[in-house]
Tab-separated table of C-alpha atoms and ligand atoms in Angstrom:
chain	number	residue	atom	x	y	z
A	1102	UNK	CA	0.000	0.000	0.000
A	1103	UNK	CA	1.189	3.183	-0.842
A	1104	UNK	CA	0.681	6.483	1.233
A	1105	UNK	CA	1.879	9.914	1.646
A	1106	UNK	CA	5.545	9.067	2.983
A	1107	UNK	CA	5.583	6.120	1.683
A	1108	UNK	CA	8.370	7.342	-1.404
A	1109	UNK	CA	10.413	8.656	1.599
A	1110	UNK	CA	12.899	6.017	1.884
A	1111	UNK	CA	16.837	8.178	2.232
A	1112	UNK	CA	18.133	10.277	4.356
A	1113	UNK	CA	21.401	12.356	4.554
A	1114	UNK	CA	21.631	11.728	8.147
A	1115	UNK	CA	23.467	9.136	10.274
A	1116	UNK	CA	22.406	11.242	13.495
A	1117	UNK	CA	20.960	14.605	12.984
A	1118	UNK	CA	21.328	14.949	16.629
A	1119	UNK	CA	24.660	15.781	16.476
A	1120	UNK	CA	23.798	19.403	14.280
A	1121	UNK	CA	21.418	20.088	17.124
A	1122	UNK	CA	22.522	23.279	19.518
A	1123	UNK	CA	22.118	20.985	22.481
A	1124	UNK	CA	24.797	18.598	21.650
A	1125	UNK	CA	27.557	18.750	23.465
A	1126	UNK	CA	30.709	17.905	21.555
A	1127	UNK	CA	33.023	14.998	22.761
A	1128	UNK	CA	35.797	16.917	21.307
A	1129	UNK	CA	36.676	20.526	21.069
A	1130	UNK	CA	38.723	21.838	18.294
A	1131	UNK	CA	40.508	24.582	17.975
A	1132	UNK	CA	39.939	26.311	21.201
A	1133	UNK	CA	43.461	25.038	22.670
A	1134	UNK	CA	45.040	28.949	23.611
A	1135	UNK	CA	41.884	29.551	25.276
A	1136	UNK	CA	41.825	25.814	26.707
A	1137	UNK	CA	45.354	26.510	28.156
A	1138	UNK	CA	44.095	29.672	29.382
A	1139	UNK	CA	41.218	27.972	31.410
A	1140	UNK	CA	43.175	24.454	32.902
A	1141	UNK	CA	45.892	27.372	34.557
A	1142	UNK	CA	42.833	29.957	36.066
A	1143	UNK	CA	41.461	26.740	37.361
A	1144	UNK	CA	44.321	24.839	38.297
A	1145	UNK	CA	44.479	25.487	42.195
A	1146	UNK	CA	41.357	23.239	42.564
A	1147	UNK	CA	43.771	20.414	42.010
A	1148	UNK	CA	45.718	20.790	45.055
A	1149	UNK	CA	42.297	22.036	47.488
A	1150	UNK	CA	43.243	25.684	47.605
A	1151	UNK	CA	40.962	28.196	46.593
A	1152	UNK	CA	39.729	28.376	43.049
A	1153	UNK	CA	40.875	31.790	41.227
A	1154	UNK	CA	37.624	34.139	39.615
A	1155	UNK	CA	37.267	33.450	35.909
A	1156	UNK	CA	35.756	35.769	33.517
A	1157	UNK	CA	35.013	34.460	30.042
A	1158	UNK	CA	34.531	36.640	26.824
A	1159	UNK	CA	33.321	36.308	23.171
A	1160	UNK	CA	31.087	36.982	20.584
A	1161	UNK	CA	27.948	34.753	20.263
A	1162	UNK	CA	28.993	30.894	18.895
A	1163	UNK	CA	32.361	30.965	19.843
A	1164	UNK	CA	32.549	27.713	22.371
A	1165	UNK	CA	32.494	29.930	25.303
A	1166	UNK	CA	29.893	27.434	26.726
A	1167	UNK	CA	30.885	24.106	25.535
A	1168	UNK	CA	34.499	24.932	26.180
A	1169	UNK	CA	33.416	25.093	29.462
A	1170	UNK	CA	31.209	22.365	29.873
A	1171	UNK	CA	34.201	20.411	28.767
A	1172	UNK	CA	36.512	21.466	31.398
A	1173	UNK	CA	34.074	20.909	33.968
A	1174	UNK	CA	33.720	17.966	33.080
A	1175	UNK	CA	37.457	17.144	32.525
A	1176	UNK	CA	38.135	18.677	35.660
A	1177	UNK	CA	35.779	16.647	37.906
A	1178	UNK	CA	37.406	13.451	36.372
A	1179	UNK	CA	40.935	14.649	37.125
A	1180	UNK	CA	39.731	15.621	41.166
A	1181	UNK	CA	38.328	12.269	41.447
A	1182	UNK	CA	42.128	10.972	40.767
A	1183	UNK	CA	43.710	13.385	43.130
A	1184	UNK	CA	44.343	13.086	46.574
A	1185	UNK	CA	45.740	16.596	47.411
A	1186	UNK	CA	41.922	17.958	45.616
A	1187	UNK	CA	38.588	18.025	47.833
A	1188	UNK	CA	36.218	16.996	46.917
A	1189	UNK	CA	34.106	18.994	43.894
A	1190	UNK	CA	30.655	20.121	42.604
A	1191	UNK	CA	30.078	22.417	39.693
A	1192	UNK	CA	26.776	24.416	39.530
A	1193	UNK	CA	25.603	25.804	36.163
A	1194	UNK	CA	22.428	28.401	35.855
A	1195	UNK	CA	21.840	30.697	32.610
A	1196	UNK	CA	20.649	33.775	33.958
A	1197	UNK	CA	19.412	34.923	30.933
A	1198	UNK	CA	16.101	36.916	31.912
A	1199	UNK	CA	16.499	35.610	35.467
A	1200	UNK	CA	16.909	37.994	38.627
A	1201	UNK	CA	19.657	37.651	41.198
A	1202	UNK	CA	17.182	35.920	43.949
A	1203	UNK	CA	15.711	33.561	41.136
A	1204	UNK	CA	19.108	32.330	40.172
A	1205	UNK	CA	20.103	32.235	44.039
A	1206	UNK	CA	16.901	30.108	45.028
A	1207	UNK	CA	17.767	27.601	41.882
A	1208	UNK	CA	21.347	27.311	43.331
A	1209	UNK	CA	19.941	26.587	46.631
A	1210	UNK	CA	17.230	24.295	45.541
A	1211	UNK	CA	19.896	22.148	43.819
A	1212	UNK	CA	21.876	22.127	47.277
A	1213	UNK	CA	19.132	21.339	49.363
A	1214	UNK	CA	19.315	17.493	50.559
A	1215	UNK	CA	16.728	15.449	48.377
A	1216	UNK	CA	14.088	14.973	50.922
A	1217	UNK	CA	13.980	19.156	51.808
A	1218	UNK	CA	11.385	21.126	50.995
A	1219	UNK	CA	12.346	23.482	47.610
A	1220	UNK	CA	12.910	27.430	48.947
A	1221	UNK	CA	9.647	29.570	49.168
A	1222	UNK	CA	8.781	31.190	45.695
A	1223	UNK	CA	7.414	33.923	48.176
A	1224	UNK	CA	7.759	35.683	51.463
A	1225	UNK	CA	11.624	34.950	51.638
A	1226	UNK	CA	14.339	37.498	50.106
A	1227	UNK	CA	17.762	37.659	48.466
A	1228	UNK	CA	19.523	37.901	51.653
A	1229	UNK	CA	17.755	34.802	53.011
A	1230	UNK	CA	18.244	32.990	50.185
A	1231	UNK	CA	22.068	33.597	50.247
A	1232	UNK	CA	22.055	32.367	53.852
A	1233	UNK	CA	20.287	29.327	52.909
A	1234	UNK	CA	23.199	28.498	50.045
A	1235	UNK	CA	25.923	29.490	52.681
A	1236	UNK	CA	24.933	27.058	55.429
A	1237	UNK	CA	24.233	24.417	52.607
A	1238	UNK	CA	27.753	24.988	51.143
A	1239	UNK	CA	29.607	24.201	54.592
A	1240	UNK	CA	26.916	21.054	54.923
A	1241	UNK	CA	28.498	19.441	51.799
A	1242	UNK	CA	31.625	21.260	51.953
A	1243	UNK	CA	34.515	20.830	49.669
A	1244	UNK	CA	34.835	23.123	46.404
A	1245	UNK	CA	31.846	24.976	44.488
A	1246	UNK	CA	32.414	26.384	41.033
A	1247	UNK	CA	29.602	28.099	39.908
A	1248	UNK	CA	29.248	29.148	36.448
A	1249	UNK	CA	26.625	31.764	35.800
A	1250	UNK	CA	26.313	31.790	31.948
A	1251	UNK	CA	25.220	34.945	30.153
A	1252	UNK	CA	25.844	36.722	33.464
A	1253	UNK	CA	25.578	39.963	31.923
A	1254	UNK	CA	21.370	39.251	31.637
A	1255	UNK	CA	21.164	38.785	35.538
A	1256	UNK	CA	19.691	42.061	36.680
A	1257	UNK	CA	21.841	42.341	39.804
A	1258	UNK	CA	25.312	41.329	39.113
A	1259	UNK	CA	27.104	43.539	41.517
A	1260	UNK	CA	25.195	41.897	44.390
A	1261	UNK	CA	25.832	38.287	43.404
A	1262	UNK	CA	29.573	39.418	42.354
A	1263	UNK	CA	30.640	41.095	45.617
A	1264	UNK	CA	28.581	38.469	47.742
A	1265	UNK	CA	30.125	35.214	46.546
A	1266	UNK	CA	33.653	36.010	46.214
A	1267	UNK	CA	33.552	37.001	49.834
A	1268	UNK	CA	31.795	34.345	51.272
A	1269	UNK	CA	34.547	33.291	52.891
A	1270	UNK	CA	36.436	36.191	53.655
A	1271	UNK	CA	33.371	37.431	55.291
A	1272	UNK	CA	32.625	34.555	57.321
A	1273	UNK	CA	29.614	33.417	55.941
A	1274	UNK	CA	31.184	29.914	55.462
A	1275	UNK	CA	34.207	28.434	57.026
A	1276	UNK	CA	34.171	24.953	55.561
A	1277	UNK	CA	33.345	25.127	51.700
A	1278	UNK	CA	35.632	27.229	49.459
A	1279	UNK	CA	33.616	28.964	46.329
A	1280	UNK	CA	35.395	29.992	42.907
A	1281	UNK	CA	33.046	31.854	40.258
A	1282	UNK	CA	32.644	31.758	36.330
A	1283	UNK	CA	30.592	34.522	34.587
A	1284	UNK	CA	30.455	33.630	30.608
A	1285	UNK	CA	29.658	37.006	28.838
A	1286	UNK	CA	29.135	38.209	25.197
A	1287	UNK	CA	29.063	42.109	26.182
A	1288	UNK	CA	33.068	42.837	26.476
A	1289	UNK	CA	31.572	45.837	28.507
A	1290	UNK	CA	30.455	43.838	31.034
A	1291	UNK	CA	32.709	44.896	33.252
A	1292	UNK	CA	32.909	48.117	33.049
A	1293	UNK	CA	29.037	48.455	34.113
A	1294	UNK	CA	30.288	46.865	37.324
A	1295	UNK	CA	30.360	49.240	40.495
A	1296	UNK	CA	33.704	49.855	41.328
A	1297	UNK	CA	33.469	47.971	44.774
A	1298	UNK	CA	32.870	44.946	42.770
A	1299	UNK	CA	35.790	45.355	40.465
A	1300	UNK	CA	37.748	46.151	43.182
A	1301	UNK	CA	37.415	43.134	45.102
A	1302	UNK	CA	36.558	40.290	42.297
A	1303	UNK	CA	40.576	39.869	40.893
A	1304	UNK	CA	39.553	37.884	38.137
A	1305	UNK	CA	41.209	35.727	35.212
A	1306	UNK	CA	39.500	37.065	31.870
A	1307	UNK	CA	39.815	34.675	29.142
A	1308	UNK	CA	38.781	36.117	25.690
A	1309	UNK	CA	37.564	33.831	22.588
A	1310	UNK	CA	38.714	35.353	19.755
A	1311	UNK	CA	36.303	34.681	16.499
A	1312	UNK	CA	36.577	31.126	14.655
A	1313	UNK	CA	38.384	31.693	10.507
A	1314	UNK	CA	37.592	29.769	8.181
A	1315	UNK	CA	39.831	26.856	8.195
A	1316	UNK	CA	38.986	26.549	11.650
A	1317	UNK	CA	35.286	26.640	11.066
A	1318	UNK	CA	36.205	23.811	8.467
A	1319	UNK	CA	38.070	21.761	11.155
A	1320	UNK	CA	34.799	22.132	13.380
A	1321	UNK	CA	32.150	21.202	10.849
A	1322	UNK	CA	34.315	18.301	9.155
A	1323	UNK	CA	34.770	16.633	12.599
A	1324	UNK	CA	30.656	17.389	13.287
A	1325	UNK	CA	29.599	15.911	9.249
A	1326	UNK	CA	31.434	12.922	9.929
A	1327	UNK	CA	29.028	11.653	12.355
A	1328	UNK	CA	26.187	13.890	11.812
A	1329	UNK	CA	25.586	12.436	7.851
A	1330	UNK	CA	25.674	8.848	5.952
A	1331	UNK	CA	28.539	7.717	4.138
A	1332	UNK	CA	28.503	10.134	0.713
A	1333	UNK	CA	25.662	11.990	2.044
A	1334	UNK	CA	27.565	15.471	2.053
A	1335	UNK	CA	30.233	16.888	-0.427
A	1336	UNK	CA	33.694	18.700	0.663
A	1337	UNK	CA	32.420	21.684	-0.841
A	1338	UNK	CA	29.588	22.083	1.141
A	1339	UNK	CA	31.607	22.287	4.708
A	1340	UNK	CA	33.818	25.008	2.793
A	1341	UNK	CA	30.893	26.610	2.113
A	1342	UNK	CA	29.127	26.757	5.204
A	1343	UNK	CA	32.667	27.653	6.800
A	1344	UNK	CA	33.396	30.480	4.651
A	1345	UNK	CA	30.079	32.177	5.103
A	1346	UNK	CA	29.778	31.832	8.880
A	1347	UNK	CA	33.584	32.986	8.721
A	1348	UNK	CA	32.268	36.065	6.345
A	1349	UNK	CA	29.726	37.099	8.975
A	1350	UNK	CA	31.849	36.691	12.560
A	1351	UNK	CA	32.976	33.168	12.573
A	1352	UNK	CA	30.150	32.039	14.673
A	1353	UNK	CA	30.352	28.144	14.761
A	1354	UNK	CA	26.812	27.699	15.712
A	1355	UNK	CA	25.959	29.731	12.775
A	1356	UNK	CA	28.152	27.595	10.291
A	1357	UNK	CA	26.548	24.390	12.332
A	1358	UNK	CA	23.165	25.738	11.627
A	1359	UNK	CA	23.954	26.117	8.128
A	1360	UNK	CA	24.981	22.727	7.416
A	1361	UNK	CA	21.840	21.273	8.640
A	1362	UNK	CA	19.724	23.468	6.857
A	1363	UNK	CA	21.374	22.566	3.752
A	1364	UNK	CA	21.201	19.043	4.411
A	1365	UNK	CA	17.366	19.775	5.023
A	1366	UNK	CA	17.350	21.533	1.677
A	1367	UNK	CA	18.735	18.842	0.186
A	1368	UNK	CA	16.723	16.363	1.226
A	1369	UNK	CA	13.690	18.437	0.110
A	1370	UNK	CA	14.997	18.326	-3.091
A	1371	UNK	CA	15.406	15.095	-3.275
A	1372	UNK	CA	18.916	15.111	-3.474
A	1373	UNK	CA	21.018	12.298	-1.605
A	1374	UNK	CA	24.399	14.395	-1.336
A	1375	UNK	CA	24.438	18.033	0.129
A	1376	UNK	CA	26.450	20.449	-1.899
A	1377	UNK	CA	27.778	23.849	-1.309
A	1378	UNK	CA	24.481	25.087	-3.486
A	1379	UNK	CA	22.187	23.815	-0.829
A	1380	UNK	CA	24.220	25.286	1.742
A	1381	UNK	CA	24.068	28.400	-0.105
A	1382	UNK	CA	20.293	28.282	-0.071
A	1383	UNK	CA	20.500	27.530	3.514
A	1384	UNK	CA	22.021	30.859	4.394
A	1385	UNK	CA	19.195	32.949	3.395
A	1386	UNK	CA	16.510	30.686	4.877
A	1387	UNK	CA	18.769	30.912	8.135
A	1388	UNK	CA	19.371	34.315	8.057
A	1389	UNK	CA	15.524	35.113	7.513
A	1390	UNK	CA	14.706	32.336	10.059
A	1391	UNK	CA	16.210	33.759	12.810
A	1392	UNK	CA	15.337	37.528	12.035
A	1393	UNK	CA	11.767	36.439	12.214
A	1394	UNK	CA	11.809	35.260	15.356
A	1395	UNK	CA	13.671	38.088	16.777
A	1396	UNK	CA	10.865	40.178	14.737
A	1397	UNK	CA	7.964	38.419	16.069
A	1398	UNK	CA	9.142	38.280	19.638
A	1399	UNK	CA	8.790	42.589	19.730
A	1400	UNK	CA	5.146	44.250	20.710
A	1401	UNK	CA	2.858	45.039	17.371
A	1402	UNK	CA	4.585	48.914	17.918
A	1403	UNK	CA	7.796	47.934	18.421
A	1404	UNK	CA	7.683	46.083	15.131
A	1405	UNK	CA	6.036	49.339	13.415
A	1406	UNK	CA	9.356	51.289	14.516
A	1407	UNK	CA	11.192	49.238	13.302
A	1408	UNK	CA	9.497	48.893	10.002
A	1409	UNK	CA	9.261	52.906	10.170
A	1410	UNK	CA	13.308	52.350	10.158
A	1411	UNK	CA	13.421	49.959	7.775
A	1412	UNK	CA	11.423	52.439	5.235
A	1413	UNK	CA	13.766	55.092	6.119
A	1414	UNK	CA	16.764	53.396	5.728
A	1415	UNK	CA	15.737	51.835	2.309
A	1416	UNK	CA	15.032	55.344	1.245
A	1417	UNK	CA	18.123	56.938	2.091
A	1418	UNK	CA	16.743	58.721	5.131
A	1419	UNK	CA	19.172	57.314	8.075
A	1420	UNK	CA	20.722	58.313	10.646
A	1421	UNK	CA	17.330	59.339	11.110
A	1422	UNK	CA	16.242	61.630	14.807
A	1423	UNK	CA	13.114	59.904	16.663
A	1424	UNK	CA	10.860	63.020	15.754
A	1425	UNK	CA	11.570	61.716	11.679
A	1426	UNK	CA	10.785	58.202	12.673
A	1427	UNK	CA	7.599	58.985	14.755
A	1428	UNK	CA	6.101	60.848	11.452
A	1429	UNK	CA	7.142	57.268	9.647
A	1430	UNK	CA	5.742	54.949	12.426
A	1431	UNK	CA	2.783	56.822	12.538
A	1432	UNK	CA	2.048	55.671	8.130
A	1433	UNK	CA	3.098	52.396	8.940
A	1434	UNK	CA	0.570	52.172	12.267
A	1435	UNK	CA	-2.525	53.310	10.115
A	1436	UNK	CA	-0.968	51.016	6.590
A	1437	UNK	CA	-2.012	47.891	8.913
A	1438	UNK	CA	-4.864	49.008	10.603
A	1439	UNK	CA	-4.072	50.115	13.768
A	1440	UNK	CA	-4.380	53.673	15.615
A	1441	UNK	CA	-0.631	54.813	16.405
A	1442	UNK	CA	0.602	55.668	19.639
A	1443	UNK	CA	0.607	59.285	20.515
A	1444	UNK	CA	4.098	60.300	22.420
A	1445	UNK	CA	6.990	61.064	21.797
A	1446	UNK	CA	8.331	59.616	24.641
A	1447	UNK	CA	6.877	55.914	23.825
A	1448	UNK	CA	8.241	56.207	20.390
A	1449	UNK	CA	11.595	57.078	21.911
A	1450	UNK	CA	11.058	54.321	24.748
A	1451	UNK	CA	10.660	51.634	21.928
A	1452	UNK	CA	13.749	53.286	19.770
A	1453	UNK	CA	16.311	52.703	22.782
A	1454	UNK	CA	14.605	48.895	23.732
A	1455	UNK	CA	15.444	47.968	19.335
A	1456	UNK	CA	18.680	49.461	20.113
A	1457	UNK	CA	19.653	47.597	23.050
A	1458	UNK	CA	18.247	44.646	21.316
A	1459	UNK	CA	20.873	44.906	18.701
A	1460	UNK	CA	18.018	46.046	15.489
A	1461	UNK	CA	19.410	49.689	15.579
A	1462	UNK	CA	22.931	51.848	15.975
A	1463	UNK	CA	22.269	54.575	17.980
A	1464	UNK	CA	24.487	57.896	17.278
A	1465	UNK	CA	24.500	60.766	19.934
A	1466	UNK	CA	24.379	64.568	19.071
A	1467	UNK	CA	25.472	67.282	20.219
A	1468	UNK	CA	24.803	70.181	18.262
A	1469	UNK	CA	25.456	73.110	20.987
A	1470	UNK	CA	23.446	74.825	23.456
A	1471	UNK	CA	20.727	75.838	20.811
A	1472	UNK	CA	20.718	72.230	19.182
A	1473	UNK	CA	20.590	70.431	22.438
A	1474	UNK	CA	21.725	66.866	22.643
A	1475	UNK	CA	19.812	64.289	21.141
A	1476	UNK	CA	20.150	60.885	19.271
A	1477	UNK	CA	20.143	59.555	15.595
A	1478	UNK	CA	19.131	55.751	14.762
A	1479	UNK	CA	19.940	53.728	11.620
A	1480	UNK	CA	19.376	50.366	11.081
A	1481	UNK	CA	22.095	47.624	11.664
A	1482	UNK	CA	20.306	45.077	9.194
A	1483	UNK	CA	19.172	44.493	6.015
A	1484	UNK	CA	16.394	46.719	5.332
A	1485	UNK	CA	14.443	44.887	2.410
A	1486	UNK	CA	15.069	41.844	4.490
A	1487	UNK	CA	13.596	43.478	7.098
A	1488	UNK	CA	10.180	45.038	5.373
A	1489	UNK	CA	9.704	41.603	3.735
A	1490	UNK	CA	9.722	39.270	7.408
A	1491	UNK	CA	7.160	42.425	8.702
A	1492	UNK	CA	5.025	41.991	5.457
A	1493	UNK	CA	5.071	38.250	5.836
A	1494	UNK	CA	4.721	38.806	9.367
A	1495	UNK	CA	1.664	40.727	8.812
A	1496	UNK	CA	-0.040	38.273	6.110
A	1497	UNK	CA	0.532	34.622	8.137
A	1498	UNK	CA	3.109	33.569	5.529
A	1499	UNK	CA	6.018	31.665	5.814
A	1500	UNK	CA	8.966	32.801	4.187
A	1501	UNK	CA	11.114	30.179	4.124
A	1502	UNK	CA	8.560	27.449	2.010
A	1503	UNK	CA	10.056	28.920	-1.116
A	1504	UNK	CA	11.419	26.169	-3.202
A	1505	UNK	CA	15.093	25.605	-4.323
A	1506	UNK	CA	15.016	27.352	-7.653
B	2356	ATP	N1	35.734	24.512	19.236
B	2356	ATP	C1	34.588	23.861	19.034
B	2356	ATP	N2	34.600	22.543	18.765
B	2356	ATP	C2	33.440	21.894	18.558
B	2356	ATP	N3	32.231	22.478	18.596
B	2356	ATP	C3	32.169	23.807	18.847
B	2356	ATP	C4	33.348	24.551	19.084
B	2356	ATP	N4	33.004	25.833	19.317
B	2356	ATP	C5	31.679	25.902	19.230
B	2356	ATP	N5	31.161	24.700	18.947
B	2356	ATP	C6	29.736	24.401	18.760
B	2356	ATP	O1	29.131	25.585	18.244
B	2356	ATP	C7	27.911	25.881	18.900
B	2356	ATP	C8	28.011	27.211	19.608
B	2356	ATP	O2	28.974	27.138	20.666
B	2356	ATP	P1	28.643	27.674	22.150
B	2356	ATP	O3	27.217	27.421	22.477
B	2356	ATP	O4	29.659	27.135	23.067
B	2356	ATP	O5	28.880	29.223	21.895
B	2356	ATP	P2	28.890	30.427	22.956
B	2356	ATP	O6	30.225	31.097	22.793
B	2356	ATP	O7	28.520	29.934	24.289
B	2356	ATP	O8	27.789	31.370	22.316
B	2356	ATP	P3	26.688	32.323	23.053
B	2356	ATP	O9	27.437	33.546	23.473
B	2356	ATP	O10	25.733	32.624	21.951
B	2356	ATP	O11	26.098	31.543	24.187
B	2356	ATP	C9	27.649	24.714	19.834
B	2356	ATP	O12	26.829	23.782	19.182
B	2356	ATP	C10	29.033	24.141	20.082
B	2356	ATP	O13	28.956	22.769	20.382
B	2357	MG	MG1	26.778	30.169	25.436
């Protein structure tokens, strides 16, 4: 009998699995200066002393968190071997849109012995949920490493920052000893610190410089390998997917992303090797992929400033000031039906959020006393890529259906 998948019968794939973002490679290439780097800043766990601060840097994709997911992991194998070492627990939260007594409580509630009850949701503070961690540190004792991922997203970081480090010195604990990792993309991180805090926090930075593209090669050769079928992909298509992804900032979860995508191309095609033209394919359905979801995760007016940018800038109009845009927004409001918002101020409110959000460059001016001091936007991406996500946006459609031509 014959039904709708029933002339499916290939696939590219060994293990798509292994293109996923959640994998976690066994290997890591290429990363050994900043691997080096990381075994000496954490070295002093080895013989029980305590751990140094480590601060780690780089640009989205760069292995900042699997490279240290591996040495966590290599490093809790090596303290089980050592006698000199205490024993060791690592503690991992993302604080990405988390607040300092959320990601305090989900440190504690992993402390806790089994059979406690989890830390109140309510009624209980930061402070109390610090206490709770201290006294549950000294009940287990031995050495904590706690990496805080994206730490730059946590909305307190000089609290959490100046209260950790000096857990001990402080006398909050006597038995455990506490090192820290912070993983950041914003190299500014720490200069938005309070200077108490960078006083006090003497930490290792270790920066990850961007992947080139024979590294990128190295990366997605080692992934294809196990990721697709014997003859399911061609050389050309890793030195494609390298080379953009190198292009752009030598993200490797970018050049990861587009070797699946062209293997997903491919296979829509009906094509049983993937070649550097469905990879090429692949980087416009990526690109667009992504920008849509960053799109459709703004408010409706956020998106119609943005659009109101996106006109401007496709019509030569950028830098443009936020009374310009306003005028714009207000077109594109009414174009789909809905009744503009009326200030200034929430135009402006919306300008600095797209900013911050990385959808805008922001330029400040200062023309004087009479001119005053005000600020200029332009967009930082492509603007008829951007007016045709909000149009499909707007109309239910989805872009990336178009078929390989
Ligand atoms: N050197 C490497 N060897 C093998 N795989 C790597 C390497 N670097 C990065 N990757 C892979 O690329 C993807 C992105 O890496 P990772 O998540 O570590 O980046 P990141 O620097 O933490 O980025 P972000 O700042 O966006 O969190 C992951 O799938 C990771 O496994
Ligand atoms: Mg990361």
């Amino acid at each position: 009998m014959s039904g709708p998948f029933s002339d499916i019968t290939d696939t590219v794939f060994a293990d798509k699995s292994v293109l996923r973002e959640e994998h976690q490679p066994n290997e890591i290439l290429e990363r050994d200066e900043e691997i080096d780097e990381y075994r000496h800043a954490l070295r002093d766990v080895l013989f029980g002393n305590d751990p140094e601060n480590v601060m780690i840097y780089g640009k989205a994709g760069l292995g900042k968190t699997a490279v240290t997911m591996y040495m966590m992991d290599a490093l809790l194998a090596e303290v089980e071997t050592r006698e000199a070492a205490d024993d060791l627990s690592v503690h991992t939260v993302n604080c990405n849109g988390k607040s300092l007594f959320i990601v305090v409580r989900t440190l504690v509630n992993e402390l806790l012995p089994a059979d406690a009850s989890p830390f109140p949701r309510r009624g209980l503070g930061t402070g109390d949920a610090f206490e709770t961690l201290y006294d549950q540190l000294d009940r287990i004792g031995g050495t904590h490493l706690f990496v805080f991922d994206e730490i730059d997203h946590i909305d307190d970081a000089n609290t959490l920052l100046y209260e950790l480090p000096r857990a001990r010195s402080n006398g909050h604990i006597e038995k455990a000893r506490l090192g820290l990792i912070g993983i950041s993309n914003n190299y500014t991180f720490r200069k938005s610190l309070s200077p108490k805090v960078k006083d006090t926090l003497m930490e290792v930075e270790i920066a990850f410089s961007p992947y080139n593209a024979t590294e990128l090669q190295t990366i997605l050769q080692d992934r294809a390998e196990d990721a697709f079928v014997e003859g399911g992909y061609d050389q050309s298509a890793i030195r494609a997917a390298a080379a953009i992804a190198a292009q752009d900032v030598g993200n490797a979860r970018q050049s990861i992303d587009l070797l699946r995508v062209g293997a997903e191309v491919a296979e829509k095609n009906g094509d049983s090797k993937v070649t550097d033209t469905h990879v090429s394919r692949a980087r416009s359905l990526v690109q667009r992929g992504r920008l849509r979801n960053r799109i459709s995760d703004q408010t409706k007016h956020a998106q119609y400033v943005l659009e109101a940018v996106a006109r401007l800038e496709r019509d030569g109009q950028t830098p443009a000031r936020s009374k310009q845009i306003m005028t714009t927004y207000e077109g594109v409001a009414r174009s789909w039906g809905t009744d503009p918002l009326t200030t200034l101020k929430s135009i402006q409110g919306h300008l600095s959020e797209l900013h911050m959000l990385g959808f805008f460059s922001q330029h400040e001016r200062n023309e004087g006393r009479s001119g005053g001091h005000y600020f200029e936007y332009e967009l930082d991406l492509d603007a008829a890529i951007v007016l045709e996500t909000r149009e499909s946006l707007e109309l239910g459609e989805d872009p990336t259906a178009k078929p390989l031509e």
